[in-house]
Coordinates of C-alpha atoms in Angstrom, one line a residue:
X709 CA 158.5 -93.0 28.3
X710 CA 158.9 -96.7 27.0
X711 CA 156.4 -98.6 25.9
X712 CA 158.2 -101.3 28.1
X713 CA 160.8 -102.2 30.8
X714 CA 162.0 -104.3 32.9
X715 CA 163.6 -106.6 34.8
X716 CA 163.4 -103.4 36.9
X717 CA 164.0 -104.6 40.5
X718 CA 161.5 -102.2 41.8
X719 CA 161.2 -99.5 39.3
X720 CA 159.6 -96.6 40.3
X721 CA 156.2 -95.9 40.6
X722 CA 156.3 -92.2 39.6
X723 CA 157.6 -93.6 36.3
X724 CA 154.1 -95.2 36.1
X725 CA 155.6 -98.6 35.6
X726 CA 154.5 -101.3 37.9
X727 CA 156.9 -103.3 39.9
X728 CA 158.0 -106.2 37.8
X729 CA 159.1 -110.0 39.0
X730 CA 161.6 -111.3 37.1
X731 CA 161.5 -111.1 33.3
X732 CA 157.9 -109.2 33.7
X733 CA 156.9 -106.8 31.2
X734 CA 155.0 -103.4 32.0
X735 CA 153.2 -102.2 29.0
X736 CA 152.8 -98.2 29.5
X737 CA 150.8 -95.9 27.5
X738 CA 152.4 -93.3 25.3
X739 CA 151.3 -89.9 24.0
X740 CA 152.4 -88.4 20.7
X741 CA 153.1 -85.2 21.7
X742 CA 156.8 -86.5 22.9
X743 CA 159.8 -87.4 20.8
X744 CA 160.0 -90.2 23.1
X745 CA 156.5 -91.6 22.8
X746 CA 154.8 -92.7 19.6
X747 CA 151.2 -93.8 19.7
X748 CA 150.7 -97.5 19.7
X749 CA 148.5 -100.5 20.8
X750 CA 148.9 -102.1 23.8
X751 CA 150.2 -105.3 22.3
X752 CA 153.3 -105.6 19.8
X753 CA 151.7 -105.7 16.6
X754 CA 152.3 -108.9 14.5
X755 CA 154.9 -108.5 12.1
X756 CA 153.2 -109.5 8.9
X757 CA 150.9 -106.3 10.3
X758 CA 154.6 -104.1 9.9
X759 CA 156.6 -102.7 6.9
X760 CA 160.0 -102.6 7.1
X761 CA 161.7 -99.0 8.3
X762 CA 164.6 -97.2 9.4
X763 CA 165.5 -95.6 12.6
X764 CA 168.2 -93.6 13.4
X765 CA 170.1 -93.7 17.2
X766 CA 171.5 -90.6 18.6
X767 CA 174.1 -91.7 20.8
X768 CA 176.1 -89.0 23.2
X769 CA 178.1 -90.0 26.3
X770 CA 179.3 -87.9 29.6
X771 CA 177.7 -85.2 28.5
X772 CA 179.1 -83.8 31.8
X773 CA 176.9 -80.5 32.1
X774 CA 178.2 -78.8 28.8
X775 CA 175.4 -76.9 28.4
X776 CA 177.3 -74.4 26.6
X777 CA 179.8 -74.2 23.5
X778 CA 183.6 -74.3 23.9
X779 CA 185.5 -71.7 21.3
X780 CA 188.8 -72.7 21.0
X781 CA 191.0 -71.6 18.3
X782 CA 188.6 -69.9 16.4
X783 CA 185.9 -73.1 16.7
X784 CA 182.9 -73.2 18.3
X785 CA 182.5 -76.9 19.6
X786 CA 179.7 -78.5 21.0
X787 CA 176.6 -76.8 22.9
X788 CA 173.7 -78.6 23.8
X789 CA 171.6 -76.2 21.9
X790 CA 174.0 -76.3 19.1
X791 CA 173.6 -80.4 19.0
X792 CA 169.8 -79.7 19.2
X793 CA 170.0 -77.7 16.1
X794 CA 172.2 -80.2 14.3
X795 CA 169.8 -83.5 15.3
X796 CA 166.8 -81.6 14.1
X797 CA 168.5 -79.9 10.7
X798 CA 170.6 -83.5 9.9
X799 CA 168.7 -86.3 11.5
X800 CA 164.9 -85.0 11.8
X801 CA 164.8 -85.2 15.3
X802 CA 162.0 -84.0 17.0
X803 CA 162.8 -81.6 20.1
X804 CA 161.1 -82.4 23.8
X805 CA 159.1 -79.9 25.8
X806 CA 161.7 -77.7 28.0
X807 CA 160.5 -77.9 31.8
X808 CA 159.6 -74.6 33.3
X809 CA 160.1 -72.8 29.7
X810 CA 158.6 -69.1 29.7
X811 CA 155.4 -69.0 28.3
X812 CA 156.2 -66.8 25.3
X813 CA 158.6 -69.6 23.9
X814 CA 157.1 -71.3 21.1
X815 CA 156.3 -75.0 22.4
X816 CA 157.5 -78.2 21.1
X817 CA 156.3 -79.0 18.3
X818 CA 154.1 -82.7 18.0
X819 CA 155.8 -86.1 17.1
X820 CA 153.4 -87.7 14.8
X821 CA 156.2 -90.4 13.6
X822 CA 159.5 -90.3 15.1
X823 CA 162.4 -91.8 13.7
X824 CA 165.1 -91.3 16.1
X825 CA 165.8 -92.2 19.3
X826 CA 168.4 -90.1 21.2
X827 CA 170.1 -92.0 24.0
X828 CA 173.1 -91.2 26.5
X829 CA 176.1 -93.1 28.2
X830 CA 175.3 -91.8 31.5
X831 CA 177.8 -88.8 33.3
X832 CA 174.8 -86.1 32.5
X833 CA 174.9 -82.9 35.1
X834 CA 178.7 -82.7 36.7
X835 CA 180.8 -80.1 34.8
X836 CA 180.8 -76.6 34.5
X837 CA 179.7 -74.1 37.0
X838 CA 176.5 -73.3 34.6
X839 CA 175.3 -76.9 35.6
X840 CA 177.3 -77.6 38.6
X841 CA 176.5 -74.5 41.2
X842 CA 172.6 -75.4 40.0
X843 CA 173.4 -79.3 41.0
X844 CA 172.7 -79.9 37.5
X845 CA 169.2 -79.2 36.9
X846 CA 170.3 -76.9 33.9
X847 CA 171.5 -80.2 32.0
X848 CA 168.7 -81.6 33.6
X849 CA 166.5 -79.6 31.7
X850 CA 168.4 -79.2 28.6
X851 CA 168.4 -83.3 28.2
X852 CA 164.1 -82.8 28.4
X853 CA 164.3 -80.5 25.6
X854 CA 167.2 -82.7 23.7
X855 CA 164.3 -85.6 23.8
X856 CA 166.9 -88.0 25.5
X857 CA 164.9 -91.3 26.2
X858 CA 166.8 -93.1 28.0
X859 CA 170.5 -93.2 29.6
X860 CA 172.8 -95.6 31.6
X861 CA 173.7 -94.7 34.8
X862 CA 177.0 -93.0 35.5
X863 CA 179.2 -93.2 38.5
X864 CA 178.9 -89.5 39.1
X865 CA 175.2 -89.5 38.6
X866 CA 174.8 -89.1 42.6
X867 CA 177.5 -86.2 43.2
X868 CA 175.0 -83.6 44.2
X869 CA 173.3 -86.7 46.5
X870 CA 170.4 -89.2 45.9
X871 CA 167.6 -86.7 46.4
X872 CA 169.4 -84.2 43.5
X873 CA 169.8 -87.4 41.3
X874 CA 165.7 -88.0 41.4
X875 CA 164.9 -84.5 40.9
X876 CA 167.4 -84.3 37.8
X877 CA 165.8 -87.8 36.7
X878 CA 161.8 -86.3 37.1
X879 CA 163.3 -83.2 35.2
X880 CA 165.1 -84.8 32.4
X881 CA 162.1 -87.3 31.7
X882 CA 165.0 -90.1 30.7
X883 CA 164.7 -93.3 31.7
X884 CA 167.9 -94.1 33.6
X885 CA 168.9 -98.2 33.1
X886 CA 171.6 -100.0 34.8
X887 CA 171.6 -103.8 34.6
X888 CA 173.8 -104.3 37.4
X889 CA 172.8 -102.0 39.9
X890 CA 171.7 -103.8 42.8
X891 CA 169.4 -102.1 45.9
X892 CA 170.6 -104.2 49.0
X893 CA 168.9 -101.8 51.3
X894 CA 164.8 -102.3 51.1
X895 CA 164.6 -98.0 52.3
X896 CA 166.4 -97.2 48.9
X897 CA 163.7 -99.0 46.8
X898 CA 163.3 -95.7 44.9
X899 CA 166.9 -96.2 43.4
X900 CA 166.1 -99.7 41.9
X901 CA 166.3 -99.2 38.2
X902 CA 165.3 -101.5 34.8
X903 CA 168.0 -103.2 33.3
X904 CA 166.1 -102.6 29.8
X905 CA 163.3 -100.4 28.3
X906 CA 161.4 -100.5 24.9
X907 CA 161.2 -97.7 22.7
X908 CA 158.8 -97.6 19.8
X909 CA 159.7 -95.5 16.6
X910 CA 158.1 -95.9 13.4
X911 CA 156.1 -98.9 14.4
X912 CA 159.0 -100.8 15.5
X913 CA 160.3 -101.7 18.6
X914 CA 163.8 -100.6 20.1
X915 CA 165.0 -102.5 23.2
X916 CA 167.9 -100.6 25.1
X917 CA 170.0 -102.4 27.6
X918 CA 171.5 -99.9 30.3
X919 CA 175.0 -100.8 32.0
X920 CA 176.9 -99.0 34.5
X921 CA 180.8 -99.5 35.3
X922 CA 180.9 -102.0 38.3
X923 CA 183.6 -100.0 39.6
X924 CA 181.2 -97.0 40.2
X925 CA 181.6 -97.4 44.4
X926 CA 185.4 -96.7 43.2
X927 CA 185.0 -93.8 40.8
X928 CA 182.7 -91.6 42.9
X929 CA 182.1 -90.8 46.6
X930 CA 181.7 -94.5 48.0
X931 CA 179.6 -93.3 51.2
X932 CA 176.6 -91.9 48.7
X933 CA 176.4 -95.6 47.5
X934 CA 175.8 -97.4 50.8
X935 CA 172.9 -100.2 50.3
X936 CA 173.7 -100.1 46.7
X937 CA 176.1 -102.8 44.6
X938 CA 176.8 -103.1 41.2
X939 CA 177.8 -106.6 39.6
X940 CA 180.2 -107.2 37.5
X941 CA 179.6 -106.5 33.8
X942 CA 179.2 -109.9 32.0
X943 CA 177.2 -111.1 34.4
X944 CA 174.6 -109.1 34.6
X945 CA 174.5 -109.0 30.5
X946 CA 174.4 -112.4 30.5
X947 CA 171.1 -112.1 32.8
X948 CA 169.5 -109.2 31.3
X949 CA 170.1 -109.4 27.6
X950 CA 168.1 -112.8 27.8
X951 CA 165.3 -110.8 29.4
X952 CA 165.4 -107.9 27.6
X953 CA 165.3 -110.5 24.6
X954 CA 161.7 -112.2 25.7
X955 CA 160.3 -108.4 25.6
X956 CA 160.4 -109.7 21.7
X957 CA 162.0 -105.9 20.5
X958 CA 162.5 -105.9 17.2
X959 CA 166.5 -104.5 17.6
X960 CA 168.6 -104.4 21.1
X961 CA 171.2 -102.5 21.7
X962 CA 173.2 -101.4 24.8
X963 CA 174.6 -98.1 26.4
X964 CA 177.1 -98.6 29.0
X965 CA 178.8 -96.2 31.5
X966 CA 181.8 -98.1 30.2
X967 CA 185.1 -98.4 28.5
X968 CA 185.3 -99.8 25.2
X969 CA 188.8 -101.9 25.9
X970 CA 186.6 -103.6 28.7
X971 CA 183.0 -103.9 26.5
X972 CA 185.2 -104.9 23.4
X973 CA 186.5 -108.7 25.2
X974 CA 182.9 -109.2 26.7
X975 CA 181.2 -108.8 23.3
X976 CA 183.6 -111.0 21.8
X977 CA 183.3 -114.0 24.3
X978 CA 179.0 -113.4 23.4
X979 CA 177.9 -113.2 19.6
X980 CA 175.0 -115.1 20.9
X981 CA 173.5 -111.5 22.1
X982 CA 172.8 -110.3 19.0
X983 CA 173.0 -106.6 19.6
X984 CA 172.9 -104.3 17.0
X985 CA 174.9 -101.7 18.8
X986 CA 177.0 -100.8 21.6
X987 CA 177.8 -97.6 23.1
X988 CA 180.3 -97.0 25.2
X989 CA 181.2 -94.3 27.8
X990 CA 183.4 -93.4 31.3
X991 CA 186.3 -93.4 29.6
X992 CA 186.3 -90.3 27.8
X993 CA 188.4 -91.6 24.7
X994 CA 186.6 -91.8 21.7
X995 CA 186.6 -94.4 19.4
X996 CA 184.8 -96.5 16.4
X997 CA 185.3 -100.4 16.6
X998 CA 183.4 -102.6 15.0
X999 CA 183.4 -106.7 17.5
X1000 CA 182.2 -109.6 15.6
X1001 CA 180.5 -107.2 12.8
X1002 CA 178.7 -105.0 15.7
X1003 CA 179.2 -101.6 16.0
X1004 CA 181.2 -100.5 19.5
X1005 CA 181.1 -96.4 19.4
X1006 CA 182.4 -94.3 22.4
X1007 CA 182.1 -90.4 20.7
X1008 CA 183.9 -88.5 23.2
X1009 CA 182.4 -86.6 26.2
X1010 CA 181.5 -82.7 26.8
X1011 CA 178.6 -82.9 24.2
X1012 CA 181.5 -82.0 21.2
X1013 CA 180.6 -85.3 18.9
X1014 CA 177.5 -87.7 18.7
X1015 CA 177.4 -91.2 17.4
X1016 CA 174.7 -91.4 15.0
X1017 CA 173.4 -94.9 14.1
X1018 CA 170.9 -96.4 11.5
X1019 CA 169.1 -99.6 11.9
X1020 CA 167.3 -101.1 8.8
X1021 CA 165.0 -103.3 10.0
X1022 CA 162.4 -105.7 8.6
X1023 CA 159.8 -106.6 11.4
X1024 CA 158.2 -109.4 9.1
X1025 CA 161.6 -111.4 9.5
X1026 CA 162.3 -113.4 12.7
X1027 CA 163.3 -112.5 16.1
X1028 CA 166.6 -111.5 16.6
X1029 CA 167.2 -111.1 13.0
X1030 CA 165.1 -108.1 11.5
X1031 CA 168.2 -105.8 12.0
X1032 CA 168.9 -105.5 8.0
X1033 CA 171.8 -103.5 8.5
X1034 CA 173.4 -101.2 10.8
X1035 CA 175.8 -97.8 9.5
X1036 CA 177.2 -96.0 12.6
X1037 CA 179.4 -92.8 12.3
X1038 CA 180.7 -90.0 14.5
X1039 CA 179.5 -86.6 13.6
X1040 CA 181.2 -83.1 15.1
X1041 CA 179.4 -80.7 16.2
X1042 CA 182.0 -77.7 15.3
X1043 CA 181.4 -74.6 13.4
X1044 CA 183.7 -71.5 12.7
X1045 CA 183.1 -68.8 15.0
X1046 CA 180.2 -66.7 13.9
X1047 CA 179.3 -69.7 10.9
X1048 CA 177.2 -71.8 12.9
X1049 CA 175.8 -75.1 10.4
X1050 CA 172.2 -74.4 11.9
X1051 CA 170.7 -71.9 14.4
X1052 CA 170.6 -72.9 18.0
X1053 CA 167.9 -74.2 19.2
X1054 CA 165.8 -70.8 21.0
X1055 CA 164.2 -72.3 23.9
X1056 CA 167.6 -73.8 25.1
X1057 CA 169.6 -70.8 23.9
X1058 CA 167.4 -68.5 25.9
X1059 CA 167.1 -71.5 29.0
X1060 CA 170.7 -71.1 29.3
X1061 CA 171.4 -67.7 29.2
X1062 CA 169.0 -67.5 32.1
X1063 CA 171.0 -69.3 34.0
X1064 CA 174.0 -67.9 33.3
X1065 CA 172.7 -65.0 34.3
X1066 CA 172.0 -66.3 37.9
X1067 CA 175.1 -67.9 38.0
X1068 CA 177.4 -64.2 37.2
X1069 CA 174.8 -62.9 40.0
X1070 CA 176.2 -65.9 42.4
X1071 CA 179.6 -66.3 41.7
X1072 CA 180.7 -63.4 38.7
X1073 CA 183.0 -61.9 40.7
X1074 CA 186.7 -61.7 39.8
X1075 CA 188.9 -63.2 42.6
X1076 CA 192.1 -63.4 39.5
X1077 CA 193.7 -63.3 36.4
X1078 CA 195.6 -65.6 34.2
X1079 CA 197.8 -64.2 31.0
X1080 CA 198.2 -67.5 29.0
X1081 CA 195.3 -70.3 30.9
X1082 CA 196.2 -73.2 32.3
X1083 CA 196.0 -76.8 31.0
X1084 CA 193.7 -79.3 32.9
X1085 CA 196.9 -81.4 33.1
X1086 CA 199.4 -78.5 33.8
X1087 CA 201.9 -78.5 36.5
X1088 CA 200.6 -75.4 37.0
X1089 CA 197.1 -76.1 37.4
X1090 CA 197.7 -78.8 40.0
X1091 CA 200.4 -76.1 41.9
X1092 CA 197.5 -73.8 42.2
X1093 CA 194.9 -76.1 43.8
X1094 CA 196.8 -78.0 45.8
X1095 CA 199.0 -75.1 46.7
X1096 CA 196.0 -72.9 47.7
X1097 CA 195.1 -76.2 50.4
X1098 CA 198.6 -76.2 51.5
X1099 CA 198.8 -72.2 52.0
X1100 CA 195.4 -71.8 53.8
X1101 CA 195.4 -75.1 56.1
X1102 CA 199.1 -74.8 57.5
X1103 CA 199.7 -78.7 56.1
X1104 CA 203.3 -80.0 55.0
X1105 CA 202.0 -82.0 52.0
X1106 CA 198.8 -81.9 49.8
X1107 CA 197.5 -84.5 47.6
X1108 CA 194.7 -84.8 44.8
X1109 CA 194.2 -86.6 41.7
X1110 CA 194.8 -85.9 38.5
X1111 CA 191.2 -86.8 37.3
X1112 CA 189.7 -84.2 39.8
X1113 CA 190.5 -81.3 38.0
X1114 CA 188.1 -81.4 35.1
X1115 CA 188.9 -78.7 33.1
X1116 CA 191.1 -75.9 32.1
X1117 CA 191.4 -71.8 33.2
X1118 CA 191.5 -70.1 30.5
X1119 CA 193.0 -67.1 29.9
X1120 CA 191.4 -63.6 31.5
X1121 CA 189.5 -63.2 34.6
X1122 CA 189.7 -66.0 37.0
X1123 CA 185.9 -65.5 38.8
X1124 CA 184.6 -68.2 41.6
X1125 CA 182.3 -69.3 38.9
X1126 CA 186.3 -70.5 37.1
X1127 CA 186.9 -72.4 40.1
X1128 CA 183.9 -74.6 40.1
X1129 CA 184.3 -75.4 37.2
X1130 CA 187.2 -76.6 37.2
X1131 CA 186.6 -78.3 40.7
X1132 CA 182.8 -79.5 40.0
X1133 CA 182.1 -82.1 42.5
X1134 CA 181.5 -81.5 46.0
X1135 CA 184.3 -82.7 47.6
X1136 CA 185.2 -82.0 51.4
X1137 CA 189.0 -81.0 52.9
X1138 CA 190.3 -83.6 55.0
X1139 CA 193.5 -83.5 57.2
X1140 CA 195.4 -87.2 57.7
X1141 CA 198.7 -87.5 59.9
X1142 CA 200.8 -89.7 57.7
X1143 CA 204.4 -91.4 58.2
X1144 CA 206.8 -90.6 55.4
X1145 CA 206.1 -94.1 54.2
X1146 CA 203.0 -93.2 53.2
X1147 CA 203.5 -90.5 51.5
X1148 CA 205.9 -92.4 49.7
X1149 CA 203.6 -95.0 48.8
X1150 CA 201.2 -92.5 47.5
X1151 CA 204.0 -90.2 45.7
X1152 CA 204.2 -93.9 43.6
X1153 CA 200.0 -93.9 42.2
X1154 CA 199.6 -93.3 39.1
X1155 CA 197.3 -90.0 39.4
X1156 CA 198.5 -88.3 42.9
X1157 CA 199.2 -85.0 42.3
X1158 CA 201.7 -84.2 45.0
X1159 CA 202.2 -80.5 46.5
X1160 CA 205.0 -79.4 49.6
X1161 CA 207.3 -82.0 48.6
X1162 CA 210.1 -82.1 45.9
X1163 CA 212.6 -84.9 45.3
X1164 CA 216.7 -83.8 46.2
X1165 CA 220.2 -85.8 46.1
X1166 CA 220.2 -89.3 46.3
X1167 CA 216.9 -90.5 45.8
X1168 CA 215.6 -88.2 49.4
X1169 CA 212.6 -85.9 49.0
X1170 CA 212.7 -83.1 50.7
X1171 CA 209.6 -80.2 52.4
X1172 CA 208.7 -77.1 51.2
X1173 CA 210.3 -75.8 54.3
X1174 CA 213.8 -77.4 53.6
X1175 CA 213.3 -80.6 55.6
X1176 CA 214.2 -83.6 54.6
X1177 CA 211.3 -86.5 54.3
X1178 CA 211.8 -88.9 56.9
X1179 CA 210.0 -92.4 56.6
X1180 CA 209.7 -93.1 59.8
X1181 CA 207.8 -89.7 61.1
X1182 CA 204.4 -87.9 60.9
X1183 CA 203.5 -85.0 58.5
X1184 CA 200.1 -83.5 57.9
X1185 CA 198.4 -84.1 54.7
X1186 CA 195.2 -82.1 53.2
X1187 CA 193.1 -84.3 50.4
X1188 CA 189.3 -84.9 49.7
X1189 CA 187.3 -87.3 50.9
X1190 CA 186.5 -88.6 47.8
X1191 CA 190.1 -89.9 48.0
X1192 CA 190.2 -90.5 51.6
X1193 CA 188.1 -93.2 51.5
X1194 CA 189.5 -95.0 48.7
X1195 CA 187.9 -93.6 45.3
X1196 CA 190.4 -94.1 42.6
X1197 CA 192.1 -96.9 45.0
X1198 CA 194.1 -94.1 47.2
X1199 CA 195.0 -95.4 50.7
X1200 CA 194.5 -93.0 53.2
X1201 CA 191.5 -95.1 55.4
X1202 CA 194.3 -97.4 56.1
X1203 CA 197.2 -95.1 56.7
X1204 CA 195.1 -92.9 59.1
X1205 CA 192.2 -93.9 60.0
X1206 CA 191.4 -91.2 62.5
X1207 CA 192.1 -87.8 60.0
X1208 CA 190.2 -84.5 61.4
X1209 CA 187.4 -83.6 59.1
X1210 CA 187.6 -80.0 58.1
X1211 CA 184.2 -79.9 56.8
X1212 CA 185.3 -77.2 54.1
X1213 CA 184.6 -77.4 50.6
X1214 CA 187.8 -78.4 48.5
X1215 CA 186.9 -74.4 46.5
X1216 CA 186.9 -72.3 49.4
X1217 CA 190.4 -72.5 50.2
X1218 CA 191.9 -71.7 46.4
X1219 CA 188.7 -69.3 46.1
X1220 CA 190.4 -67.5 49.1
X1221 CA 194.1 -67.8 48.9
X1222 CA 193.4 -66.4 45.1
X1223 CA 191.6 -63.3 46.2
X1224 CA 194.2 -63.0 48.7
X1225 CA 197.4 -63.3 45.9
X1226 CA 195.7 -60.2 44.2
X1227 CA 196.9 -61.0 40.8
X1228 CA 196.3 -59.0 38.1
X1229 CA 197.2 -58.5 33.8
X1230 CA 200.6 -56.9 35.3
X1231 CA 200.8 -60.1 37.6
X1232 CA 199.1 -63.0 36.7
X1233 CA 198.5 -66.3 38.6
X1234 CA 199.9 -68.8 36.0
X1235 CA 203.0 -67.2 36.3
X1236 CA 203.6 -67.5 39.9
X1237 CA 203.9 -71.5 39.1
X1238 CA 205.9 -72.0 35.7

């Protein structure tokens, strides 16, 4: 909890801060006992009443439900309980109580004088099956136990709906921050949230700035955003770093659901900010800039790498400049199989294997089999989806985007559990009538994934079924309604904007038309589509 926030446009009350006017302050009490909380006084202390100190950031970003390690080529990389280990063992971090943890699991131990503060880009819960199928409560819970204080909001932070995203919020005790957001609809007061929260570590007071992308009604399902905006980035820095600044922390810094090659320009243009740090997110693409002597870190997504910054700072010196000095690196979180750097955290370990228990019980079952995987970015990968909507709904053409396959199959069993994860969000099959033209025009964006259709002599495309494209006439067209109603700036509103609404899950059909291929170690999937 912080020890303040605010400009909060209505924060919520089950956060036990108090609604704010502008550039208000809500001072909140704090208990030891949490890596989040330090015990302090009401009031700021003075800072002739201070000694200088160091804290250390944790910074992660589109964590993205990996709850679990990836081994790849003889690597174990990532793990949330793997990163626990590591920020405990390397950076003295102190773990967070584990909601709903059985009562023979050792409890977290108290927080007398924490020197970290672990925050997060935003992009928690939405990934794997282990978090996905459970709407991500598991990351949820994992981010409690991780001691996450606070994170920006993410444009996939409502895929499992608004309710899901206050229940993951309540469970992950973060404070979620968005500068920008904006609540135009009075009924939705309950998604208002602070554009900055204070933090208090070793006497000293860490002011944290949250930004999301304002192109979040874009990048995620538009209709779950109704009576919400978001404002464009500089302008609601602009606004809020001022604010954040009167809370009188002794370092800002800012997390942002954003790219660094859009952050980088905006911090240039605004030395007068005097961050500290900046990390970056949505993107995916890590990287280590440094914009008018201020560190700009994006670490990478999937929980594989964390950014881990130390602030020297002097409180006795003046406002805005009792940062000392600031050291940020990247650190791995990579091992050799079976040579971990540190035990695994046991109350997380055990916390996931309990759910991956219920989710072999829900969706364990083998529907296929794959000799050599498939790349999230393989031809073949995208065949098999969009083939699978194609095959089981009778259309001419199907059409998805790149970006919504979010991981690989790997090789061995193909179970319905392997499908959700690749296909995480909970997208619905829609059917559009659309002239040649159109499918033309979409054949042309960058991240269509195009299936029934193959180009032929002189420039002509031509139908699965040997016809050739014709501009002028109708075909029937399966995609998402993510898509349909413009996320990632697909057209298909305009082009038809009467489609017939299947109301199937975008899984069920390649879940089925799988099963139904009956492949095999003799006869795998993958190599039905090389």
């Amino acid at each position: 909890m912080p020890v303040s926030a605010g400009p909060a446009r209505r924060p919520r009350a089950a956060r036990a801060i108090a609604a704010l006017s502008l550039g208000a302050l809500a001072l909140l009490p704090l208990s030891a006992c949490d890596p989040r909380e330090a015990a302090t006084a009401a009031k700021a202390p003075a800072p002739a009443e201070r000694a200088p100190a160091a804290v250390t950031l944790l910074y992660t970003t589109d964590e993205h439900g990996w709850l679990l390690p990836a081994a790849e080529e003889g690597r174990v990389l990532g793990g949330a309980a793997e990163v626990l280990a590591v920020w405990r063992s390397r950076e003295g971090h102190c773990a967070g109580p584990l909601p709903g943890a059985p009562p023979d699991l050792p409890p977290a131990p108290a927080c007398k004088d924490p020197s970290t503060l672990a925050l997060s880009g935003g992009d928690n819960w939405t990934g794997p099956a282990i978090s996905s199928y459970f709407m991500g409560a598991p990351m949820a819970d994992a981010m409690a136990r991780m001691g996450y204080a606070a994170s920006a909001f993410g444009n996939h932070e409502f895929d499992f709906g608004r309710d899901a995203f206050l229940r993951n919020r309540t469970r992950s005790r973060a404070t979620y921050l968005a500068a920008n957001l904006r609540v135009t609809d009075p009924a939705l007061s309950a998604f208002a949230l602070p554009s900055f929260a204070v933090f208090e570590r070793r006497g000293l007071r860490i002011g944290v700035v949250g930004l999301s992308t304002s192109r979040t009604r874009e990048a995620a399902t538009a209709s779950r955003f109704e009576g919400i905006d978001f404002e464009g980035e500089e302008a609601a820095l602009s606004r809020a770093i001022p604010e954040a600044w009167r809370a009188a922390p002794d370092a800002l810094v800012l997390v942002a659901h954003q790219c660094q090659d859009v952050l980088e320009p905006i911090l240039a243009r605004h030395p007068e900010w005097r961050l500290s740090f900046v990390g970056a997110g949505h993107c995916h693409k890590r990287a280590e800039l440094r914009v008018g002597g201020v560190p700009l870190v994006n670490p990478g997504w999937r929980l594989r790498s964390y950014a881990r910054v130390s602030l020297e700072i002097d409180p006795r010196r003046q406002l805005q400049q009792r940062v000392v000095s600031v050291a940020a690196e990247v650190v791995d979180v990579a091992h050799p199989e079976g040579a971990p750097a540190a035990p695994p955290d046991e109350p997380l370990s055990t916390a996931a294997a309990g759910w991956q228990r219920e989710l072999d019980a829900a969706l364990g079952e083998q529907i296929g089999y794959s000799s050599d995987g498939m790349e999230r970015d393989s031809a073949e990968i995208q065949r098999w989806i969009a083939g699978a909507w194609r095959e089981q709904l009778g259309v001419d053409v199907a059409i998805l985007n790149k970006d919504g396959i979010r991981q690989a199959v790997p090789r061995g069993p193909i179970t319905k559990a392997t499908v959700f994860s690749v296909l995480p969000f909970d997208n619905k099959l829609v059917i559009c009538s659309l002239r040649g033209s159109d499918i033309l025009e979409t054949l042309r964006h960058r991240d269509a994934v195009l299936v029934g259709l193959s180009p032929s002599a002189g420039g002509r495309y031509v139908l699965h079924d040997g016809r050739l494209l014709d501009e002028d006439r109708r075909y029937t067209v399966a995609t998402i309604d993510f898509l349909y109603y413009g996320g990632d700036g697909f057209r298909f509103q305009a082009q038809d904007p009467s489609p017939q609404w299947t109301g199937l899950d975008w899984r069920a059909p390649v879940i089925a038309w799988t099963k139904a291929l009956g492949t095999s170690s003799s006869a795998p999937l993958d190599a039905r589509f090389r």
